[in-house]
């Protein structure tokens, strides 16, 4: 016991050192193709009140920045520039002393392209990893492994999608969903009956949910769907939207299938005389409790994303209906299709548990 | 009939069939949740104080998700207490990291979407970024809190004489299962909203350092990690809250 406690302390210490080193290294790293500079001083020169066409009061701030270049041919040279930004910092931003930034230098002209943010990414990952190791006993490596594996598959899927140049998008993401689900379930559950029940339940639920949603979209002639509002679309926005929705809901359906099937398998294990009807009502009872919160998880992820744009539209005196259509409507549709998937999973997971766990047991007798 | 209305109706019918009265309540929680998000956007666009608006709406949203989504008030009470405390901690983490990330406002990728819109709207987009991050994590935090307290209260009922050390250990065991599945929900939820952006990066041949320093990527990525950290914190905190309330009795 003492040994394992000491071992855990050692692991925490080593992990903390690695995380700290990684964050510091990324912060001070200057080994990039782009030129990096550090802001050695920042002075506010003026702040002027401005009004836009809708009478919103803002301020234009001019600051004088002194930059010292940290790498490449201009290394250690000093530059002084003026940076103009608005107080609301919608598209531009102010800089402060000691901040590291990427710059572009042409002749004597220096321009800031973007602040250096990668070390923040490493820092927040470090915080997450440390919390996982400290708070979670047995599974931290498994959770991290699944995060890394799934991200790697996500990357490959995107490469493949681009390779296919936006054709067969829906087929690609359907297959991707099956691969994602298989890998995650194998990782967390191992090869066992429960795992097949979860996998089958996930695939069938998604199939029914998307079939149903697609039928509804066809029947209503996709009235009121503004595919124009799909952000950053570089290919057919319609299939991109469906692909996004499919991936978005996949995790929630897997989560729910896991919860329902593993709880039912416990019940089946402890109650040898369980009837089909009892199993059905237990599955429904578990499902009822989790479906509401799960739908809200996805809903908030999809909606919060669009909030800055929504506020900007409303601030620019656009009507509520117009704002809704161009900023929020796709998020709502995505949430609705996901919600249908989450609700359908309740009976499907229960049936799947019955088929794989209860009926098979009956056959063995 | 528009597609959205049809989907809303079908969802309502499905939730009644599958969930009965509980289903109606869950449906209501989603509708109210939407109205709250929209109300926040409206209030901020009218110039309401952003911090005050957030402070009012965070508990409101937690109340809607937890009390309308769960049907056992005892589970809901504990879940609310723990998710509220975790949200308070997460807000501090968000304020720190958002400050250093310097990733607020709208990305360069928005380009043509911004035509005709004012670029000096007079509201702090740094503050809005913090509100967006907090809201995104609320769903994941409350879902984990509900799952953890439901599991623990079940354990408490079935085993009255369990010692508090054992109870805490069981709480962590239940929590590990919740963490694994909740991380998947969060991860794929973000893949779903990342997808178009990532295809964009790949098509335009962004290098990895470029992506890691891009405003939009950092914005979305830190929000995803905040949610996971939220779930991580919920597990021990809920266990602590429930085992303390157990002691009192």
Coordinates of C-alpha atoms in Angstrom, one line a residue:
Chain A
X1 CA 0.0 0.0 0.0
X2 CA 2.8 2.4 1.0
X3 CA 4.7 1.3 -2.1
X4 CA 1.8 2.1 -4.4
X5 CA 1.2 5.4 -2.7
X6 CA 4.9 6.4 -3.2
X7 CA 4.7 5.1 -6.7
X8 CA 1.8 7.4 -7.4
X9 CA 3.5 10.3 -5.9
X10 CA 6.5 9.7 -8.1
X11 CA 4.4 9.4 -11.2
X12 CA 2.7 12.7 -10.3
X13 CA 6.0 14.4 -9.8
X14 CA 7.5 13.1 -13.1
X15 CA 4.3 14.1 -15.0
X16 CA 4.3 17.6 -13.4
X17 CA 7.9 18.1 -14.4
X18 CA 7.3 16.9 -18.0
X19 CA 4.2 19.2 -18.3
X20 CA 6.0 22.2 -16.9
X21 CA 9.0 21.6 -19.2
X22 CA 6.7 21.2 -22.3
X23 CA 4.9 24.4 -21.5
X24 CA 8.0 26.4 -20.9
X25 CA 9.7 24.9 -24.0
X26 CA 6.8 25.9 -26.2
X27 CA 6.6 29.3 -24.6
X28 CA 10.3 30.1 -25.3
X29 CA 10.6 28.1 -28.5
X30 CA 11.7 30.2 -31.5
X31 CA 12.3 27.4 -33.9
X32 CA 9.5 28.3 -36.4
X33 CA 9.5 29.0 -40.1
X34 CA 7.8 32.3 -39.3
X35 CA 9.5 35.2 -37.5
X36 CA 8.9 35.7 -33.8
X37 CA 9.2 38.8 -31.8
X38 CA 8.6 39.9 -28.2
X39 CA 6.8 43.1 -27.2
X40 CA 9.4 44.9 -25.1
X41 CA 7.2 47.9 -24.3
X42 CA 3.6 48.9 -25.0
X43 CA 2.4 52.4 -24.5
X44 CA -1.1 53.7 -25.1
X45 CA -0.9 56.9 -27.2
X46 CA -4.5 57.8 -27.6
X47 CA -8.1 56.7 -27.2
X48 CA -10.7 58.3 -29.4
X49 CA -14.4 57.8 -29.1
X50 CA -16.0 56.5 -32.3
X51 CA -19.5 55.7 -33.3
X52 CA -20.5 53.1 -35.9
X53 CA -23.5 53.4 -38.3
X54 CA -25.8 52.1 -35.5
X55 CA -24.7 54.6 -33.0
X56 CA -22.8 52.1 -30.8
X57 CA -20.1 53.9 -28.9
X58 CA -16.7 52.3 -29.2
X59 CA -13.1 53.5 -28.7
X60 CA -10.3 53.4 -31.1
X61 CA -7.0 52.9 -29.2
X62 CA -3.6 53.6 -30.7
X63 CA -0.6 52.0 -28.9
X64 CA 3.1 52.2 -29.5
X65 CA 4.8 48.9 -29.4
X66 CA 8.5 48.2 -29.4
X67 CA 9.3 44.7 -30.7
X68 CA 12.5 42.8 -30.5
X69 CA 12.9 40.0 -33.1
X70 CA 13.9 36.7 -31.7
X71 CA 14.9 34.5 -34.7
X72 CA 16.0 34.4 -38.3
X73 CA 17.9 37.0 -40.2
X74 CA 16.5 40.0 -38.3
X75 CA 17.4 38.5 -34.9
X76 CA 17.8 41.0 -32.0
X77 CA 16.7 44.0 -34.1
X78 CA 14.3 46.5 -32.5
X79 CA 11.3 47.8 -34.3
X80 CA 8.8 50.4 -33.1
X81 CA 5.3 50.3 -34.6
X82 CA 1.9 51.7 -34.0
X83 CA -1.0 49.3 -33.4
X84 CA -4.6 50.6 -33.7
X85 CA -7.4 48.6 -32.3
X86 CA -11.0 49.0 -31.1
X87 CA -11.9 48.5 -27.5
X88 CA -14.3 45.7 -28.4
X89 CA -11.5 43.7 -30.0
X90 CA -13.7 42.0 -32.5
X91 CA -11.2 41.6 -35.3
X92 CA -8.1 43.4 -34.0
X93 CA -6.5 43.4 -30.6
X94 CA -4.2 45.2 -28.2
X95 CA -0.9 43.8 -27.1
X96 CA 0.9 44.0 -23.8
X97 CA 4.4 43.9 -22.6
X98 CA 6.4 40.6 -22.7
X99 CA 3.8 39.1 -25.1
X100 CA 5.3 37.0 -27.9
X101 CA 3.9 37.4 -31.4
X102 CA 4.4 36.2 -34.9
X103 CA 5.5 38.9 -37.3
X104 CA 6.1 39.5 -41.0
X105 CA 9.0 41.6 -42.0
X106 CA 9.3 43.1 -45.5
X107 CA 12.1 45.7 -46.0
X108 CA 11.8 48.0 -43.0
X109 CA 8.1 47.2 -42.5
X110 CA 7.1 44.9 -39.6
X111 CA 3.5 43.6 -39.1
X112 CA 2.1 41.5 -36.4
X113 CA 0.3 38.5 -37.8
X114 CA -1.0 36.8 -34.6
X115 CA 0.0 36.4 -30.9
X116 CA 1.8 33.2 -30.0
X117 CA -0.9 30.9 -28.5
X118 CA 0.5 27.4 -28.8
X119 CA 2.0 27.4 -25.3
X120 CA -1.5 28.0 -23.9
X121 CA -2.7 24.9 -25.7
X122 CA 0.1 22.9 -24.1
X123 CA -0.5 24.5 -20.7
X124 CA -4.2 23.7 -20.7
X125 CA -3.5 20.1 -21.8
X126 CA -1.0 19.9 -19.0
X127 CA -3.6 21.0 -16.5
X128 CA -6.0 18.4 -17.8
X129 CA -3.4 15.6 -17.7
X130 CA -2.3 16.4 -14.2
X131 CA -5.9 16.5 -12.9
X132 CA -6.5 13.1 -14.5
X133 CA -3.5 11.6 -12.9
X134 CA -4.2 13.0 -9.5
X135 CA -8.0 12.6 -9.4
X136 CA -8.5 9.4 -11.3
X137 CA -7.1 6.1 -10.0
X138 CA -6.9 3.5 -12.7
X139 CA -8.1 4.8 -16.0
X140 CA -6.2 8.0 -16.8
X141 CA -4.0 6.4 -19.4
X142 CA -6.9 4.8 -21.0
X143 CA -8.8 8.0 -21.3
X144 CA -5.8 9.8 -22.7
X145 CA -5.1 7.0 -25.2
X146 CA -8.7 7.2 -26.4
X147 CA -8.4 10.9 -26.8
X148 CA -5.2 10.6 -28.9
X149 CA -6.4 7.6 -31.0
X150 CA -9.7 9.3 -31.8
X151 CA -8.0 12.5 -32.8
X152 CA -5.6 10.6 -35.0
X153 CA -8.5 8.9 -36.7
X154 CA -10.3 12.2 -37.0
X155 CA -7.2 13.6 -38.8
X156 CA -7.1 10.6 -41.2
X157 CA -10.8 11.0 -42.0
X158 CA -10.3 14.6 -42.9
X159 CA -7.3 13.7 -45.1
X160 CA -9.4 11.1 -46.8
X161 CA -12.4 13.5 -47.3
X162 CA -10.1 16.0 -49.0
X163 CA -8.5 13.3 -51.0
X164 CA -12.0 12.4 -52.3
X165 CA -12.5 16.1 -52.8
X166 CA -15.8 16.4 -51.1
X167 CA -17.6 13.5 -52.9
X168 CA -19.3 10.7 -51.0
X169 CA -19.0 12.8 -47.9
X170 CA -21.9 11.1 -46.1
X171 CA -20.6 7.6 -46.9
X172 CA -17.1 8.6 -45.6
X173 CA -18.5 10.0 -42.3
X174 CA -20.8 7.0 -41.8
X175 CA -17.9 4.6 -42.1
X176 CA -15.8 6.9 -39.9
X177 CA -18.5 6.8 -37.3
X178 CA -18.4 3.0 -37.3
X179 CA -14.6 3.0 -37.0
X180 CA -14.7 5.6 -34.2
X181 CA -17.3 3.6 -32.3
X182 CA -15.5 0.2 -32.7
X183 CA -12.2 1.6 -31.6
X184 CA -13.6 3.4 -28.5
X185 CA -15.7 0.4 -27.4
X186 CA -12.8 -2.1 -27.9
X187 CA -10.6 0.2 -25.9
X188 CA -12.9 0.7 -22.9
X189 CA -14.8 -2.6 -22.9
X190 CA -12.5 -5.2 -24.6
X191 CA -13.8 -8.0 -26.7
X192 CA -16.9 -9.2 -24.8
X193 CA -20.6 -9.6 -25.3
X194 CA -21.4 -6.3 -23.7
X195 CA -19.2 -4.5 -26.2
X196 CA -21.0 -6.0 -29.2
X197 CA -24.4 -5.0 -27.6
X198 CA -23.1 -1.4 -27.3
X199 CA -21.6 -1.2 -30.7
X200 CA -24.7 -2.6 -32.4
X201 CA -26.9 -0.3 -30.4
X202 CA -24.8 2.7 -31.4
X203 CA -24.8 1.9 -35.1
X204 CA -28.5 1.0 -35.3
X205 CA -29.6 4.1 -33.3
X206 CA -27.6 6.4 -35.6
X207 CA -29.0 4.7 -38.7
X208 CA -32.6 5.1 -37.5
X209 CA -32.1 8.6 -36.3
X210 CA -30.5 9.8 -39.6
X211 CA -32.9 7.8 -41.7
X212 CA -35.8 9.4 -39.9
X213 CA -34.3 12.9 -40.0
X214 CA -33.4 12.5 -43.7
X215 CA -37.0 11.4 -44.5
X216 CA -38.3 14.5 -42.6
X217 CA -36.0 16.7 -44.5
X218 CA -37.1 15.3 -47.8
X219 CA -40.8 15.4 -46.9
X220 CA -40.6 19.0 -45.9
X221 CA -38.4 19.8 -48.9
X222 CA -35.7 21.1 -46.6
X223 CA -37.8 24.2 -46.1
X224 CA -36.1 26.8 -44.0
X225 CA -32.6 25.2 -43.9
X226 CA -30.1 27.9 -44.8
X227 CA -27.1 25.9 -45.9
X228 CA -25.5 29.2 -46.8
X229 CA -24.9 29.7 -43.1
X230 CA -22.6 26.7 -42.8
X231 CA -19.4 28.3 -41.6
X232 CA -16.1 27.9 -43.3
X233 CA -17.6 25.6 -45.9
X234 CA -15.0 24.6 -48.5
X235 CA -17.2 21.9 -50.1
X236 CA -20.9 21.1 -50.5
X237 CA -22.4 22.6 -47.3
X238 CA -25.3 20.2 -47.2
X239 CA -23.2 17.0 -46.9
X240 CA -20.7 18.9 -44.7
X241 CA -23.6 19.7 -42.3
X242 CA -24.8 16.1 -42.2
X243 CA -21.2 14.9 -41.6
X244 CA -20.8 17.4 -38.7
X245 CA -24.1 16.3 -37.2
X246 CA -23.2 12.6 -37.5
X247 CA -19.9 13.0 -35.7
X248 CA -21.3 15.4 -33.2
X249 CA -24.0 13.0 -31.9
X250 CA -21.8 9.9 -32.1
X251 CA -20.2 10.4 -28.7
X252 CA -23.5 11.0 -27.0
X253 CA -25.1 7.9 -28.5
X254 CA -22.0 5.9 -27.5
X255 CA -22.1 7.4 -24.0
X256 CA -25.8 6.5 -23.6
X257 CA -25.5 2.9 -25.1
X258 CA -22.6 2.3 -22.6
X259 CA -24.7 3.5 -19.7
X260 CA -27.8 1.6 -20.6
X261 CA -26.2 -1.7 -21.6
X262 CA -23.8 -1.8 -18.7
X263 CA -26.5 -1.0 -16.1
X264 CA -28.8 -3.6 -17.7
X265 CA -26.0 -6.2 -17.7
X266 CA -25.6 -5.7 -14.0
X267 CA -29.3 -6.2 -13.4
X268 CA -29.3 -9.3 -15.6
X269 CA -26.4 -10.6 -13.7
X270 CA -28.0 -10.1 -10.3
X271 CA -31.6 -11.1 -11.1
X272 CA -31.6 -14.5 -12.7
X273 CA -35.4 -14.5 -13.2
X274 CA -35.6 -11.2 -15.0
X275 CA -38.4 -11.1 -17.5
X276 CA -38.4 -9.3 -20.8
X277 CA -40.9 -6.8 -19.5
X278 CA -38.9 -6.0 -16.5
X279 CA -35.8 -5.5 -18.6
X280 CA -37.7 -3.2 -20.9
X281 CA -39.0 -1.0 -18.0
X282 CA -35.5 -0.9 -16.4
X283 CA -34.0 0.2 -19.7
X284 CA -36.6 2.9 -20.1
X285 CA -36.1 4.1 -16.5
X286 CA -32.3 4.5 -17.0
X287 CA -32.8 6.1 -20.4
X288 CA -35.3 8.7 -19.1
X289 CA -32.8 9.9 -16.6
X290 CA -29.9 10.5 -18.9
X291 CA -31.5 11.6 -22.2
X292 CA -32.4 15.1 -21.1
X293 CA -29.0 16.1 -19.7
X294 CA -27.2 14.5 -22.7
X295 CA -29.2 16.5 -25.2
X296 CA -28.4 19.6 -23.3
X297 CA -24.6 18.8 -23.4
X298 CA -24.6 18.8 -27.2
X299 CA -27.1 21.6 -27.5
X300 CA -24.9 23.9 -25.5
X301 CA -21.7 22.9 -27.4
X302 CA -23.4 23.6 -30.7
X303 CA -25.1 26.8 -29.7
X304 CA -22.5 28.6 -27.5
X305 CA -20.2 28.5 -30.5
X306 CA -22.6 30.7 -32.5
X307 CA -23.2 33.2 -29.7
X308 CA -20.6 35.9 -30.6
X309 CA -21.9 36.0 -34.2
X310 CA -25.5 36.2 -32.9
X311 CA -24.6 39.1 -30.6
X312 CA -22.9 40.9 -33.5
X313 CA -25.8 40.4 -35.8
X314 CA -28.3 41.7 -33.2
X315 CA -26.0 44.6 -32.3
X316 CA -26.1 45.6 -36.0
X317 CA -29.9 46.0 -35.8
X318 CA -30.7 42.9 -37.7
X319 CA -34.2 41.4 -37.0
X320 CA -34.5 38.5 -34.6
X321 CA -35.8 36.2 -37.4
X322 CA -32.9 37.1 -39.7
X323 CA -30.3 36.7 -37.0
X324 CA -31.7 33.4 -36.0
X325 CA -31.7 32.1 -39.6
X326 CA -28.1 33.0 -40.3
X327 CA -26.4 32.3 -37.0
X328 CA -28.4 29.8 -34.8
X329 CA -30.7 27.9 -37.1
X330 CA -28.1 25.3 -38.2
X331 CA -27.0 24.7 -34.6
X332 CA -30.6 24.2 -33.6
X333 CA -31.2 21.7 -36.5
X334 CA -28.0 19.9 -35.5
X335 CA -29.2 19.7 -31.9
X336 CA -32.6 18.4 -33.0
X337 CA -31.3 15.6 -35.2
X338 CA -28.8 14.7 -32.4
X339 CA -31.7 14.8 -29.8
X340 CA -33.7 12.4 -32.0
X341 CA -30.7 10.1 -32.0
X342 CA -30.3 10.3 -28.3
X343 CA -34.0 9.5 -27.7
X344 CA -34.0 6.6 -30.1
X345 CA -31.0 5.0 -28.4
X346 CA -33.0 4.3 -25.3
X347 CA -35.2 1.5 -26.8
X348 CA -32.5 0.4 -29.2
X349 CA -29.9 -0.1 -26.5
X350 CA -32.5 -2.0 -24.4
X351 CA -33.4 -4.3 -27.2
X352 CA -29.7 -4.8 -28.0
X353 CA -29.0 -5.7 -24.3
X354 CA -31.9 -8.1 -24.5
X355 CA -30.7 -9.7 -27.7
X356 CA -27.0 -10.0 -26.7
X357 CA -27.2 -10.6 -23.0
X358 CA -30.6 -12.0 -22.0
X359 CA -31.6 -14.1 -24.9
X360 CA -28.2 -15.6 -25.4
X361 CA -28.2 -16.6 -21.7
X362 CA -31.6 -18.3 -22.2
X363 CA -30.2 -20.3 -25.1
X364 CA -27.2 -21.4 -23.0
X365 CA -29.5 -23.0 -20.4
Chain B
X1 CA -44.2 23.1 -42.7
X2 CA -40.6 24.0 -42.3
X3 CA -38.1 21.2 -41.6
X4 CA -37.3 22.6 -38.2
X5 CA -40.9 22.6 -37.0
X6 CA -41.3 19.0 -38.3
X7 CA -38.2 17.9 -36.4
X8 CA -39.4 19.6 -33.3
X9 CA -42.7 17.8 -33.5
X10 CA -41.1 14.4 -34.2
X11 CA -38.7 14.9 -31.3
X12 CA -41.6 15.8 -29.0
X13 CA -43.6 12.7 -30.0
X14 CA -40.5 10.5 -29.5
X15 CA -39.8 11.9 -26.1
X16 CA -43.4 11.3 -25.0
X17 CA -43.3 7.7 -26.3
X18 CA -39.9 6.9 -24.7
X19 CA -40.0 9.1 -21.6
X20 CA -43.7 9.6 -20.8
X21 CA -44.1 12.5 -18.4
X22 CA -40.3 12.6 -17.7
X23 CA -39.9 13.0 -21.5
X24 CA -42.1 16.0 -21.6
X25 CA -40.1 17.6 -18.7
X26 CA -36.8 16.9 -20.6
X27 CA -38.3 18.4 -23.7
X28 CA -39.3 21.5 -21.8
X29 CA -35.7 21.8 -20.3
X30 CA -34.3 21.9 -23.9
X31 CA -36.7 24.5 -25.1
X32 CA -36.2 26.7 -22.0
X33 CA -32.4 26.3 -22.3
X34 CA -32.6 27.5 -25.9
X35 CA -34.7 30.6 -24.9
X36 CA -32.1 31.4 -22.2
X37 CA -29.2 31.3 -24.7
X38 CA -31.1 33.6 -27.0
X39 CA -32.1 35.9 -24.2
X40 CA -28.5 36.2 -23.2
X41 CA -27.6 37.2 -26.8
X42 CA -30.4 39.7 -26.9
X43 CA -29.5 41.3 -23.5
X44 CA -25.8 41.6 -24.3
X45 CA -26.6 43.1 -27.7
X46 CA -28.8 45.7 -26.0
X47 CA -25.8 46.7 -24.0
X48 CA -26.5 44.9 -20.7
X49 CA -23.5 44.3 -18.5
X50 CA -21.9 41.1 -19.7
X51 CA -20.6 39.9 -16.3
X52 CA -23.9 40.6 -14.6
X53 CA -25.9 38.8 -17.3
X54 CA -23.6 35.8 -17.1
X55 CA -23.8 35.7 -13.3
X56 CA -27.6 35.7 -13.5
X57 CA -27.9 33.1 -16.3
X58 CA -25.4 30.5 -15.2
X59 CA -27.4 29.4 -12.2
X60 CA -30.6 29.6 -14.2
X61 CA -29.3 27.3 -16.9
X62 CA -28.0 24.8 -14.3
X63 CA -31.4 24.8 -12.6
X64 CA -33.2 24.2 -15.9
X65 CA -30.8 21.4 -17.0
X66 CA -30.7 19.7 -13.6
X67 CA -34.2 20.1 -12.1
X68 CA -36.1 19.6 -15.3
X69 CA -33.8 16.9 -16.6
X70 CA -33.7 14.7 -13.5
X71 CA -36.8 13.3 -11.8
X72 CA -35.5 12.6 -8.3
X73 CA -35.2 15.8 -6.3
X74 CA -32.5 14.3 -4.0
X75 CA -30.3 13.5 -7.0
X76 CA -31.0 17.0 -8.4
X77 CA -30.1 18.8 -5.1
X78 CA -26.7 17.2 -4.8
X79 CA -26.0 17.5 -8.5
X80 CA -26.9 21.2 -8.4
X81 CA -24.7 21.9 -5.5
X82 CA -21.7 20.2 -7.0
X83 CA -22.1 21.5 -10.5
X84 CA -22.5 25.0 -9.2
X85 CA -19.2 24.7 -7.2
X86 CA -17.4 23.2 -10.1
X87 CA -18.6 26.0 -12.4
X88 CA -17.2 28.5 -9.9
X89 CA -13.8 26.8 -10.2
X90 CA -14.0 26.5 -13.9
X91 CA -14.8 30.2 -14.3
X92 CA -11.5 31.0 -12.6
X93 CA -9.6 28.6 -14.9
X94 CA -11.4 30.1 -17.9
X95 CA -10.5 33.7 -16.9
X96 CA -6.8 32.8 -16.5
X97 CA -6.4 30.8 -19.7
X98 CA -8.6 33.0 -21.9
X99 CA -6.4 35.9 -20.8
X100 CA -3.2 34.2 -21.9
X101 CA -4.8 32.7 -25.0
X102 CA -5.7 36.1 -26.4
X103 CA -8.2 34.4 -28.7
X104 CA -11.3 36.5 -28.7
X105 CA -13.5 37.9 -31.3
X106 CA -14.1 36.4 -34.7
X107 CA -11.5 34.6 -36.7
X108 CA -10.0 35.7 -40.0
X109 CA -11.8 32.8 -41.6
X110 CA -15.2 34.5 -41.2
X111 CA -14.2 37.0 -44.0
X112 CA -17.2 37.5 -46.2
X113 CA -19.7 36.7 -43.4
X114 CA -18.7 40.0 -41.9
X115 CA -19.5 42.2 -44.9
X116 CA -21.9 44.9 -43.9
X117 CA -21.4 44.4 -40.2
X118 CA -19.9 47.0 -37.9
X119 CA -16.3 46.2 -36.8
X120 CA -16.6 48.6 -33.8
X121 CA -19.8 47.3 -32.1
X122 CA -18.8 48.7 -28.7
X123 CA -19.1 45.5 -26.6
X124 CA -16.1 43.6 -25.3
X125 CA -15.6 40.4 -27.3
X126 CA -13.0 39.2 -24.8
X127 CA -15.8 39.1 -22.2
X128 CA -18.2 37.5 -24.6
X129 CA -15.5 34.8 -25.2
X130 CA -15.5 34.0 -21.5
X131 CA -19.3 33.7 -21.4
X132 CA -19.2 31.4 -24.4
X133 CA -16.6 29.2 -22.8
X134 CA -18.6 29.0 -19.5
X135 CA -21.9 28.2 -21.3
X136 CA -20.2 25.4 -23.4
X137 CA -19.0 23.7 -20.3
X138 CA -22.3 23.9 -18.3
X139 CA -23.9 21.0 -20.1
X140 CA -21.0 18.6 -19.6
X141 CA -20.6 19.6 -15.9
X142 CA -24.2 19.1 -15.0
X143 CA -24.6 15.9 -16.9
X144 CA -21.6 14.4 -15.1
X145 CA -22.9 15.7 -11.7
X146 CA -26.3 14.1 -12.3
X147 CA -24.8 10.8 -13.3
X148 CA -22.4 10.7 -10.4
X149 CA -24.9 11.7 -7.7
X150 CA -27.5 9.2 -9.1
X151 CA -24.9 6.4 -8.9
X152 CA -23.8 7.3 -5.4
X153 CA -27.3 7.7 -4.0
X154 CA -28.1 4.3 -5.4
X155 CA -25.0 2.9 -3.7
X156 CA -25.9 4.6 -0.4
X157 CA -29.5 3.2 -0.5
X158 CA -28.4 -0.3 -1.3
X159 CA -25.6 -0.4 1.3
X160 CA -26.4 1.6 4.4
X161 CA -23.4 0.4 6.5
X162 CA -20.6 1.2 4.0
X163 CA -17.6 3.0 5.6
X164 CA -16.8 6.5 4.4
X165 CA -13.4 5.5 3.0
X166 CA -15.0 2.7 1.0
X167 CA -17.8 5.0 0.0
X168 CA -15.3 7.5 -1.4
X169 CA -13.4 4.8 -3.3
X170 CA -16.7 3.5 -4.8
X171 CA -17.5 7.1 -5.8
X172 CA -14.3 7.3 -7.7
X173 CA -14.9 4.0 -9.4
X174 CA -18.3 5.1 -10.6
X175 CA -16.7 8.4 -11.6
X176 CA -14.1 6.7 -13.8
X177 CA -16.8 5.1 -15.9
X178 CA -18.6 8.4 -16.2
X179 CA -15.4 10.2 -17.2
X180 CA -14.6 7.7 -20.0
X181 CA -18.0 8.1 -21.6
X182 CA -18.4 11.8 -20.9
X183 CA -15.0 12.5 -22.5
X184 CA -16.3 10.8 -25.6
X185 CA -19.5 12.9 -25.7
X186 CA -17.4 16.1 -25.4
X187 CA -14.8 15.0 -27.9
X188 CA -17.2 14.1 -30.6
X189 CA -19.4 17.0 -29.9
X190 CA -16.4 19.2 -30.7
X191 CA -15.4 17.1 -33.7
X192 CA -18.9 17.9 -34.9
X193 CA -18.4 21.6 -34.6
X194 CA -14.7 21.5 -35.6
X195 CA -15.2 19.5 -38.8
X196 CA -15.6 22.4 -41.3
X197 CA -12.8 24.4 -39.8
X198 CA -10.4 21.4 -39.9
X199 CA -11.2 20.7 -43.5
X200 CA -10.5 24.4 -44.1
X201 CA -7.1 24.2 -42.4
X202 CA -6.2 21.1 -44.4
X203 CA -7.3 22.5 -47.7
X204 CA -5.4 25.7 -47.2
X205 CA -2.3 23.7 -46.1
X206 CA -2.0 25.2 -42.7
X207 CA 1.1 23.9 -40.9
X208 CA 0.8 22.5 -37.4
X209 CA 2.3 25.6 -35.7
X210 CA -0.1 27.8 -37.7
X211 CA -3.1 25.8 -36.5
X212 CA -1.9 25.7 -32.9
X213 CA -1.6 29.5 -33.0
X214 CA -4.8 30.2 -34.9
X215 CA -7.4 32.2 -33.1
X216 CA -10.3 30.0 -33.9
X217 CA -8.6 26.8 -33.2
X218 CA -7.3 27.9 -29.8
X219 CA -10.8 29.3 -29.0
X220 CA -12.5 26.0 -29.7
X221 CA -9.7 23.8 -28.3
X222 CA -9.5 25.4 -24.9
X223 CA -13.3 25.2 -24.6
X224 CA -13.2 21.5 -25.2
X225 CA -10.5 21.0 -22.5
X226 CA -12.4 23.3 -20.0
X227 CA -15.4 20.9 -20.4
X228 CA -13.2 17.8 -19.7
X229 CA -11.6 19.5 -16.7
X230 CA -15.1 20.3 -15.5
X231 CA -16.1 16.7 -15.6
X232 CA -12.8 15.7 -13.9
X233 CA -13.6 18.1 -11.0
X234 CA -17.2 17.1 -10.7
X235 CA -16.4 13.5 -9.8
X236 CA -14.5 14.0 -6.5
X237 CA -16.5 17.0 -5.5
X238 CA -19.9 15.2 -5.9
X239 CA -18.5 12.3 -3.9
X240 CA -17.3 14.6 -1.2
X241 CA -20.7 16.5 -1.0
X242 CA -22.7 13.2 -0.8
X243 CA -20.4 11.5 1.7
X244 CA -20.6 14.6 3.9
X245 CA -24.4 14.7 3.8
X246 CA -24.2 11.0 4.7
X247 CA -22.1 11.8 7.8
X248 CA -24.6 14.3 9.1
X249 CA -27.3 11.8 9.4

